[in-house]
Coordinates of C-alpha atoms in Angstrom, one line a residue:
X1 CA 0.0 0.0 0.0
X2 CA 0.8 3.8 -1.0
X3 CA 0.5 5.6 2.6
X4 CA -0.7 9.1 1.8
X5 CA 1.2 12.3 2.7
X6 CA 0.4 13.3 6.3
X7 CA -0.2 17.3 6.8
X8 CA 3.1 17.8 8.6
X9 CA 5.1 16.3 5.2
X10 CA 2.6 18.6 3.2
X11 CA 4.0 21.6 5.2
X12 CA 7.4 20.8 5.7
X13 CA 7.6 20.3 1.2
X14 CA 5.8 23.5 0.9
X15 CA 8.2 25.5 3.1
X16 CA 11.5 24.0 2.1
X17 CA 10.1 25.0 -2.2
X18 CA 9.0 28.4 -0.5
X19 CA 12.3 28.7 1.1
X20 CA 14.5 27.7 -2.0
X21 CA 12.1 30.1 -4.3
X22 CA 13.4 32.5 -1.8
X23 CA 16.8 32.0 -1.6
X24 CA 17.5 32.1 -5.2
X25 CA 16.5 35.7 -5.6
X26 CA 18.2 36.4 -2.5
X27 CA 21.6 35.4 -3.6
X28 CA 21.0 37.0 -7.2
X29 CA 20.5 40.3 -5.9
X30 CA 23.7 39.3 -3.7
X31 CA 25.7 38.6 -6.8
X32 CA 24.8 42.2 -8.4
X33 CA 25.4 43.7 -5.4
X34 CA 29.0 42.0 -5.1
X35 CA 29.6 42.9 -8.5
X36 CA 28.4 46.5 -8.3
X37 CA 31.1 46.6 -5.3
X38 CA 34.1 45.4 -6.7
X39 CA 33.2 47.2 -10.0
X40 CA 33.9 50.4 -7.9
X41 CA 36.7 49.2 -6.9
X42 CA 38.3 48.5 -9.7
X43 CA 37.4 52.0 -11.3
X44 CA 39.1 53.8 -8.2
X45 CA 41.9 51.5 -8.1
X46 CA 42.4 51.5 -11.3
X47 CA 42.7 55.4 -11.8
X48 CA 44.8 55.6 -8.1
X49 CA 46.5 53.5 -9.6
X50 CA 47.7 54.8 -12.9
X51 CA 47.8 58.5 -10.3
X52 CA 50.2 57.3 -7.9
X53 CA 53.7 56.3 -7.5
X54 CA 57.3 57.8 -6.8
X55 CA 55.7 60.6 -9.4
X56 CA 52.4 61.5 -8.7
X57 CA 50.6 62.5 -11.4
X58 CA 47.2 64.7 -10.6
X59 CA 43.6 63.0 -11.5
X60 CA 43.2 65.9 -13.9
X61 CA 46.0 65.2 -16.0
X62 CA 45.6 61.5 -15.8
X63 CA 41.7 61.8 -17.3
X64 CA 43.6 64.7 -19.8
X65 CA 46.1 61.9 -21.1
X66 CA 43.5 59.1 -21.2
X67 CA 41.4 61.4 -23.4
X68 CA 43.8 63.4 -25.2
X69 CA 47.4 61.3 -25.3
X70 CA 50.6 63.7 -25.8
X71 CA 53.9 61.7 -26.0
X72 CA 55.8 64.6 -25.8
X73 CA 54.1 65.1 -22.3
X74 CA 56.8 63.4 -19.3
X75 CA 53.6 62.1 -17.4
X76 CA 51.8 61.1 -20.4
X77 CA 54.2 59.1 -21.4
X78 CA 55.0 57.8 -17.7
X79 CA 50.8 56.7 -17.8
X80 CA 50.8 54.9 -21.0
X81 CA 54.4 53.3 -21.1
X82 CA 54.7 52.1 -17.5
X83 CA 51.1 52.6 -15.5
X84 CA 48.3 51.5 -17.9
X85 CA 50.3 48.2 -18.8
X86 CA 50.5 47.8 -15.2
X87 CA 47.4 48.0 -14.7
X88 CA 46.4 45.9 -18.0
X89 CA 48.6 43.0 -16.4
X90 CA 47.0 43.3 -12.9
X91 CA 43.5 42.8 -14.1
X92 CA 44.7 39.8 -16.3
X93 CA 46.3 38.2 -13.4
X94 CA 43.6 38.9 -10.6
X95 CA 40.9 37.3 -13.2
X96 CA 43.5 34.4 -13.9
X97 CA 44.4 33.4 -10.5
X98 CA 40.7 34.2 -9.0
X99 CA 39.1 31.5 -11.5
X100 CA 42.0 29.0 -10.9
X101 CA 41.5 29.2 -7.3
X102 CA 38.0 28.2 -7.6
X103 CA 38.7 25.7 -9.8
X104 CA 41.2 23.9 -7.6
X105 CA 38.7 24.4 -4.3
X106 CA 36.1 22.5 -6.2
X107 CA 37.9 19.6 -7.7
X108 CA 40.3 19.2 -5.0
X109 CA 37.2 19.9 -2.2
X110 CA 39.8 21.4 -0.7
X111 CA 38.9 24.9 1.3
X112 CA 42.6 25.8 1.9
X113 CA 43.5 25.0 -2.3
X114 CA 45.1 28.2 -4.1
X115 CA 48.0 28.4 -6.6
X116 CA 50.1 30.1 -4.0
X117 CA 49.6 27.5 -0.9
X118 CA 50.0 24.1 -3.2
X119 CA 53.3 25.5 -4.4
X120 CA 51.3 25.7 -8.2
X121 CA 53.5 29.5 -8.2
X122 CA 56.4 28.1 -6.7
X123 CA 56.7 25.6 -9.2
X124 CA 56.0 27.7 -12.1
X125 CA 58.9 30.5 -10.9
X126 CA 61.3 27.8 -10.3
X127 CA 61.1 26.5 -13.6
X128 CA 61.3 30.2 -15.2
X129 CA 64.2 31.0 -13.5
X130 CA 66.0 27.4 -14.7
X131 CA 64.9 28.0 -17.9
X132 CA 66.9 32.1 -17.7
X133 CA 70.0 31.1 -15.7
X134 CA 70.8 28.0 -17.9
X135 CA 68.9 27.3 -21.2
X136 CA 69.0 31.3 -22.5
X137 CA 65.4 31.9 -22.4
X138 CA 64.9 35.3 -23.3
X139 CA 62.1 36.1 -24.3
X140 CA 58.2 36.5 -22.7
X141 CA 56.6 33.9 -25.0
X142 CA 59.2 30.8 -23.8
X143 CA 59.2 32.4 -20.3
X144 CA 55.6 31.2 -20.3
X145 CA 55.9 27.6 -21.8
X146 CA 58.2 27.3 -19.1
X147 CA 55.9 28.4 -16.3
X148 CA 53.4 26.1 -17.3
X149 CA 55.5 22.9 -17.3
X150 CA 56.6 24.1 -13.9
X151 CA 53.2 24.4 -12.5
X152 CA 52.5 20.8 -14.0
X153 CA 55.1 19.4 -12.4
X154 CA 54.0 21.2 -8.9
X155 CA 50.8 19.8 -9.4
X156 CA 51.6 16.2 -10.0
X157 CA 54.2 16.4 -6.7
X158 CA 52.0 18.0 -4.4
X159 CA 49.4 15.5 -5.0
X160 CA 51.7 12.6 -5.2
X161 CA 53.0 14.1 -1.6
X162 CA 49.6 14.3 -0.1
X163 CA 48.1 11.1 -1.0
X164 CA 51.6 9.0 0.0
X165 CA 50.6 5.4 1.3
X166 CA 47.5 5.3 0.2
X167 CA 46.3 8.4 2.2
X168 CA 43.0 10.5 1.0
X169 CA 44.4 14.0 0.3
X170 CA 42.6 15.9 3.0
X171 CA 43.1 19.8 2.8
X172 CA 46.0 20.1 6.1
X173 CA 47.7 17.7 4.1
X174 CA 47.3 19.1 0.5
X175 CA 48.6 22.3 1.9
X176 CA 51.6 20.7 4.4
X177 CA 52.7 19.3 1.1
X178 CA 52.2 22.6 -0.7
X179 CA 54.3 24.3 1.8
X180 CA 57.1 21.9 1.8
X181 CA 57.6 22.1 -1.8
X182 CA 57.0 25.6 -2.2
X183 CA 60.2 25.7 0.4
X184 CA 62.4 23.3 -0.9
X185 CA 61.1 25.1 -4.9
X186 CA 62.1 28.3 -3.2
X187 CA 65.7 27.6 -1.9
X188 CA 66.2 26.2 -5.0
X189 CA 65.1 29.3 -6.6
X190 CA 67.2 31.5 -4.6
X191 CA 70.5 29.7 -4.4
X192 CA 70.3 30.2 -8.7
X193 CA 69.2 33.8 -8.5
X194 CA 72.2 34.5 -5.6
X195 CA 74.7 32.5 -8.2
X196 CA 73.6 34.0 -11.3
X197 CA 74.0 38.2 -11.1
X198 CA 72.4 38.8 -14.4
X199 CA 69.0 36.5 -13.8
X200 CA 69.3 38.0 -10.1
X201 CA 69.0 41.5 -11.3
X202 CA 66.4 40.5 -14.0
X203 CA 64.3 38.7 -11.0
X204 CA 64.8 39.6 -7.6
X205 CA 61.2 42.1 -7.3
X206 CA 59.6 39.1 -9.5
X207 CA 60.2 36.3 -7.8
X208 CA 58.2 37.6 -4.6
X209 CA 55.1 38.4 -7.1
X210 CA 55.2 42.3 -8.7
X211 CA 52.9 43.9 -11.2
X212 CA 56.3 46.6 -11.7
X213 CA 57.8 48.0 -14.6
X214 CA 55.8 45.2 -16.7
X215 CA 55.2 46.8 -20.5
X216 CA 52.2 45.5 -22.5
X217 CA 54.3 42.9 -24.5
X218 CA 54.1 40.7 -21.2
X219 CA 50.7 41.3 -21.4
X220 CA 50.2 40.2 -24.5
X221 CA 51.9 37.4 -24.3
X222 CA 50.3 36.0 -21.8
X223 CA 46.8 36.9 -22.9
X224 CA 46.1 34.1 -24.7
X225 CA 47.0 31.5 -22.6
X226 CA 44.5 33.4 -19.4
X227 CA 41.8 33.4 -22.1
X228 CA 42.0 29.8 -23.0
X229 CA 42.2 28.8 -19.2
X230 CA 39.2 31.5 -18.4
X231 CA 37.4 29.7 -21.1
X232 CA 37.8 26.4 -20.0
X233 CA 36.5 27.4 -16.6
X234 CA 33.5 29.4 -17.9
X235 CA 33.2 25.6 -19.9
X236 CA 33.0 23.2 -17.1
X237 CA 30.3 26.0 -14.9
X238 CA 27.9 22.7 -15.1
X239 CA 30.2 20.1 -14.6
X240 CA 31.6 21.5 -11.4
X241 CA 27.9 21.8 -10.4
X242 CA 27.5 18.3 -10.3
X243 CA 30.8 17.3 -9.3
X244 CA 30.5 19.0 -6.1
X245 CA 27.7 16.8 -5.2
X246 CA 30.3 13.9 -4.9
X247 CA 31.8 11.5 -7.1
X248 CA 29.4 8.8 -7.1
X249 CA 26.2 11.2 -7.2
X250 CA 28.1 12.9 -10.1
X251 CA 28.5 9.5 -12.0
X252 CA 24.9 8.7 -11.1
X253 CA 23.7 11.6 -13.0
X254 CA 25.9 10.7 -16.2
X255 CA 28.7 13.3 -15.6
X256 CA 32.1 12.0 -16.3
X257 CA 34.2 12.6 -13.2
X258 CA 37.8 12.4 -14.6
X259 CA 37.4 14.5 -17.8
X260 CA 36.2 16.7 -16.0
X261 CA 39.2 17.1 -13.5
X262 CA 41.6 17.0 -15.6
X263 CA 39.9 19.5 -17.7
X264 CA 39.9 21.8 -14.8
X265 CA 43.3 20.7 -13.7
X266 CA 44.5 21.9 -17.4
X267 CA 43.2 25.2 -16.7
X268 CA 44.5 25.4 -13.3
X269 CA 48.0 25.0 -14.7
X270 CA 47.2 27.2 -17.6
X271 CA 45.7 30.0 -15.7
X272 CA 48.9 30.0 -12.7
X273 CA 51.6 29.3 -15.0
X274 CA 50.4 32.2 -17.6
X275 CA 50.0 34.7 -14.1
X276 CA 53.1 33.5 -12.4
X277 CA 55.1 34.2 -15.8
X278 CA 54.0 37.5 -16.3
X279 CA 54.1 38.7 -12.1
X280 CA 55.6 36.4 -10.6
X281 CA 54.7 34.1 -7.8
X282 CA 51.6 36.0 -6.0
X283 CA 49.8 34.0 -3.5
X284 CA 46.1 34.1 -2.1
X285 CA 44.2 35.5 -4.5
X286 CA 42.4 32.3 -5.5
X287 CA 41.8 31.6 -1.4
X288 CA 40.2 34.6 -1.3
X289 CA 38.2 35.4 -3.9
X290 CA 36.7 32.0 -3.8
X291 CA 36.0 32.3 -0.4
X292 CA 34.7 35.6 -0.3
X293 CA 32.1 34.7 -3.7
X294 CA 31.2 31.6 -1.5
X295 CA 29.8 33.2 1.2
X296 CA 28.3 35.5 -0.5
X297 CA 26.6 34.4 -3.9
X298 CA 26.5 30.6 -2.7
X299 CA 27.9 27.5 -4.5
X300 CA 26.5 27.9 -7.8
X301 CA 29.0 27.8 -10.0
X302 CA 27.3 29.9 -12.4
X303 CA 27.3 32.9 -10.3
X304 CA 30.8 32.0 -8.4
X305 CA 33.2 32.0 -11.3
X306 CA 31.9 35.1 -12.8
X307 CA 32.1 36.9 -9.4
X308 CA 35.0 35.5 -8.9
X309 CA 36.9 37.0 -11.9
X310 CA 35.9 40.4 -10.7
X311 CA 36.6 40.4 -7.1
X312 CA 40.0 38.9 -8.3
X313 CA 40.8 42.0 -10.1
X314 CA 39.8 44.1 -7.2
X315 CA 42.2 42.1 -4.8
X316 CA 45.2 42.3 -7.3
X317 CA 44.5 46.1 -8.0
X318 CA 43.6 47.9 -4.6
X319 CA 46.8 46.0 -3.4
X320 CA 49.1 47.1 -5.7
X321 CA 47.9 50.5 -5.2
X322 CA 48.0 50.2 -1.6
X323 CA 52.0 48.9 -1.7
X324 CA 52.6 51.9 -3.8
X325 CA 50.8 54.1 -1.3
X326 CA 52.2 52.3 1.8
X327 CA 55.7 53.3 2.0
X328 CA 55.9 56.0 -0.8
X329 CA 57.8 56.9 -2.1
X330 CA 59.3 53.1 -1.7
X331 CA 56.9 50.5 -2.7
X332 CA 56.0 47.1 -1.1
X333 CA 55.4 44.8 -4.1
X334 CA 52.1 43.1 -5.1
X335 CA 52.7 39.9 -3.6
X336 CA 54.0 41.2 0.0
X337 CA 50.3 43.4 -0.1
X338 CA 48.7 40.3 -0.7
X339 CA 50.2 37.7 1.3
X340 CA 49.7 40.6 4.1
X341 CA 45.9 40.4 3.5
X342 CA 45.9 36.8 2.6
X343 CA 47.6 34.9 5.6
X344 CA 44.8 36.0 8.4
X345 CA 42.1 35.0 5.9
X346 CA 43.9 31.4 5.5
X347 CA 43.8 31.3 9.4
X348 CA 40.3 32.3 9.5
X349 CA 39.1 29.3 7.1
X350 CA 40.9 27.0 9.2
X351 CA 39.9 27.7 12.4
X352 CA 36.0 28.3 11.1
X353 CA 36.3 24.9 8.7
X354 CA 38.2 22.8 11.7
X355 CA 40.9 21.9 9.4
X356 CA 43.4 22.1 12.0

């Protein structure tokens, strides 16, 4: 026999389809509100941030050469051949590392996953600097084949580290092994730029992560590469939908688990090696703006990714602006600014997730 739906069951279905007709709205008007924030953000940092420096330019004649460009003008051509490639390079790397972040947090299920913390960067800037000191690599386009293999190689290490013996990669030990080979990367790293003057003098801002004296031929270069990985995540929005259900409920519904991984994986190394070429090793912006885009637009992927890329480029932005603003006339490089910010967040989403 079919028992018949009891009152209380009636109630408790209507409210929980009430409550997630409800939510949906809620968290759409969240994402345009997010959105609407960081997109002031980025229009104030942005113009601070073509403004200031060890020459301050005034906001008049910054809007005067943006609309009227006079290269025979000293802070015209300070704006367009050192600032607004700067600038260009820190909104391609906020979106790049933002998306990868959220990429490896879903995959991995990892809260603590970001470029920076599983040594991704570390690996990538290692291999750069090999490629410079020893095999001549010269110029922006090879710099970035050899990020990428570097952050391939970090991958595949890292996880071999964390799931030794037969161990499930929990996040404390994804990241122990991230630290430990971003260390023994790093020495590594060091000890060639201490024994090789020339790379040393080419590398020693980039290597902590630095949007400085970057011209738009980096840029370019790198473009490419940050649009095929953006694309690839914008791709798998669906996939990483149902994948974040769990692997068998993913399989149940017909999604197939380990293209989609190593899809996302792909763009993971795509999206750090390309960033980490052109800036150098910055950390934590993947942490956060995943984080942040969590807790504010929910899981969807749909709306996270998106977010994502644009509270990314606000991160990378207001904090290269404020390491310009910090200690000016000196400047405290983009990656110090974010590690800064980044470090009490990672604290935070231990503490709050238990991970410790």
């Amino acid at each position: 026999m079919t028992s018949a739906a009891t009152p209380a069951t009636t109630l408790n279905s209507s409210r929980t389809e009430s409550t997630d007709t409800t939510v949906e709205p809620v968290k759409g008007i969240r994402a345009s509100v997010l959105l609407l924030i960081c997109a002031c953000v980025i229009v104030v940092a942005a113009i601070l941030g073509v403004a200031v420096g060890s020459h301050y330019i005034e906001i008049s004649r910054v809007l005067s050469a943006l609309s009227r460009p006079d290269l025979t003008d000293p802070d015209h051509v300070i704006i367009w051949n050192s600032r607004i490639p700067r600038l260009a390079l820190g909104i391609a790397v906020g979106a790049a590392l933002a998306v990868a972040g959220v990429l490896m947090q879903t995959v991995t299920r990892n809260p603590l996953a970001d470029a920076g913390l599983l040594g991704i960067n570390a690996g990538a800037s290692a291999s750069v600097v090999v490629g410079i000191a020893y095999f001549g690599v010269a110029s922006t386009q090879a710099t970035v084949w050899w990020a990428l293999f570097g952050a391939g190689f970090a991958a595949i290490v890292v996880y071999a580290l964390g799931t030794t013996r037969g161990r499930a990669a929990t996040p404390v030990r994804m990241a122990l092994a991230g630290a430990a080979f971003a260390m023994a990367v790093g020495a590594v790293t060091s000890i060639l730029l201490i024994n090789n003057e020339t790379t040393f003098l080419k590398f020693r801002y980039w290597v902590v992560g630095t949007l400085q004296g970057r011209q738009f031929d980096v840029t370019l270069s790198v473009a490419p590469f940050i649009v095929v990985g953006l694309m690839l995540g914008l791709g798998l929005i669906r996939s990483l939908d149902v994948l974040a259900l769990g692997d068998e409920t993913a399989k149940g519904l017909g999604a197939r688990v380990g293209l989609t991984r190593a899809i996302a994986a792909l763009a993971v190394i795509v999206l750090a090696g390309a960033a980490t070429a052109a800036a150098g090793p910055i950390g934590f912006v993947g942490l956060m703006s995943a984080h942040i885009v969590r807790i504010i637009v929910g899981p969807t992927h749909a709306r996270m990714v998106p977010c994502a890329i644009v509270v990314g480029i606000a991160l990378v932005l207001a904090a290269d602006v404020a390491g310009r603003v910090i200690l000016a006339p000196s400047e405290v490089q983009t990656g110090i600014s974010l590690a800064i910010i980044g470090a009490p967040v990672f604290i935070l989403v231990v503490r709050r997730g238990g991970l410790g």
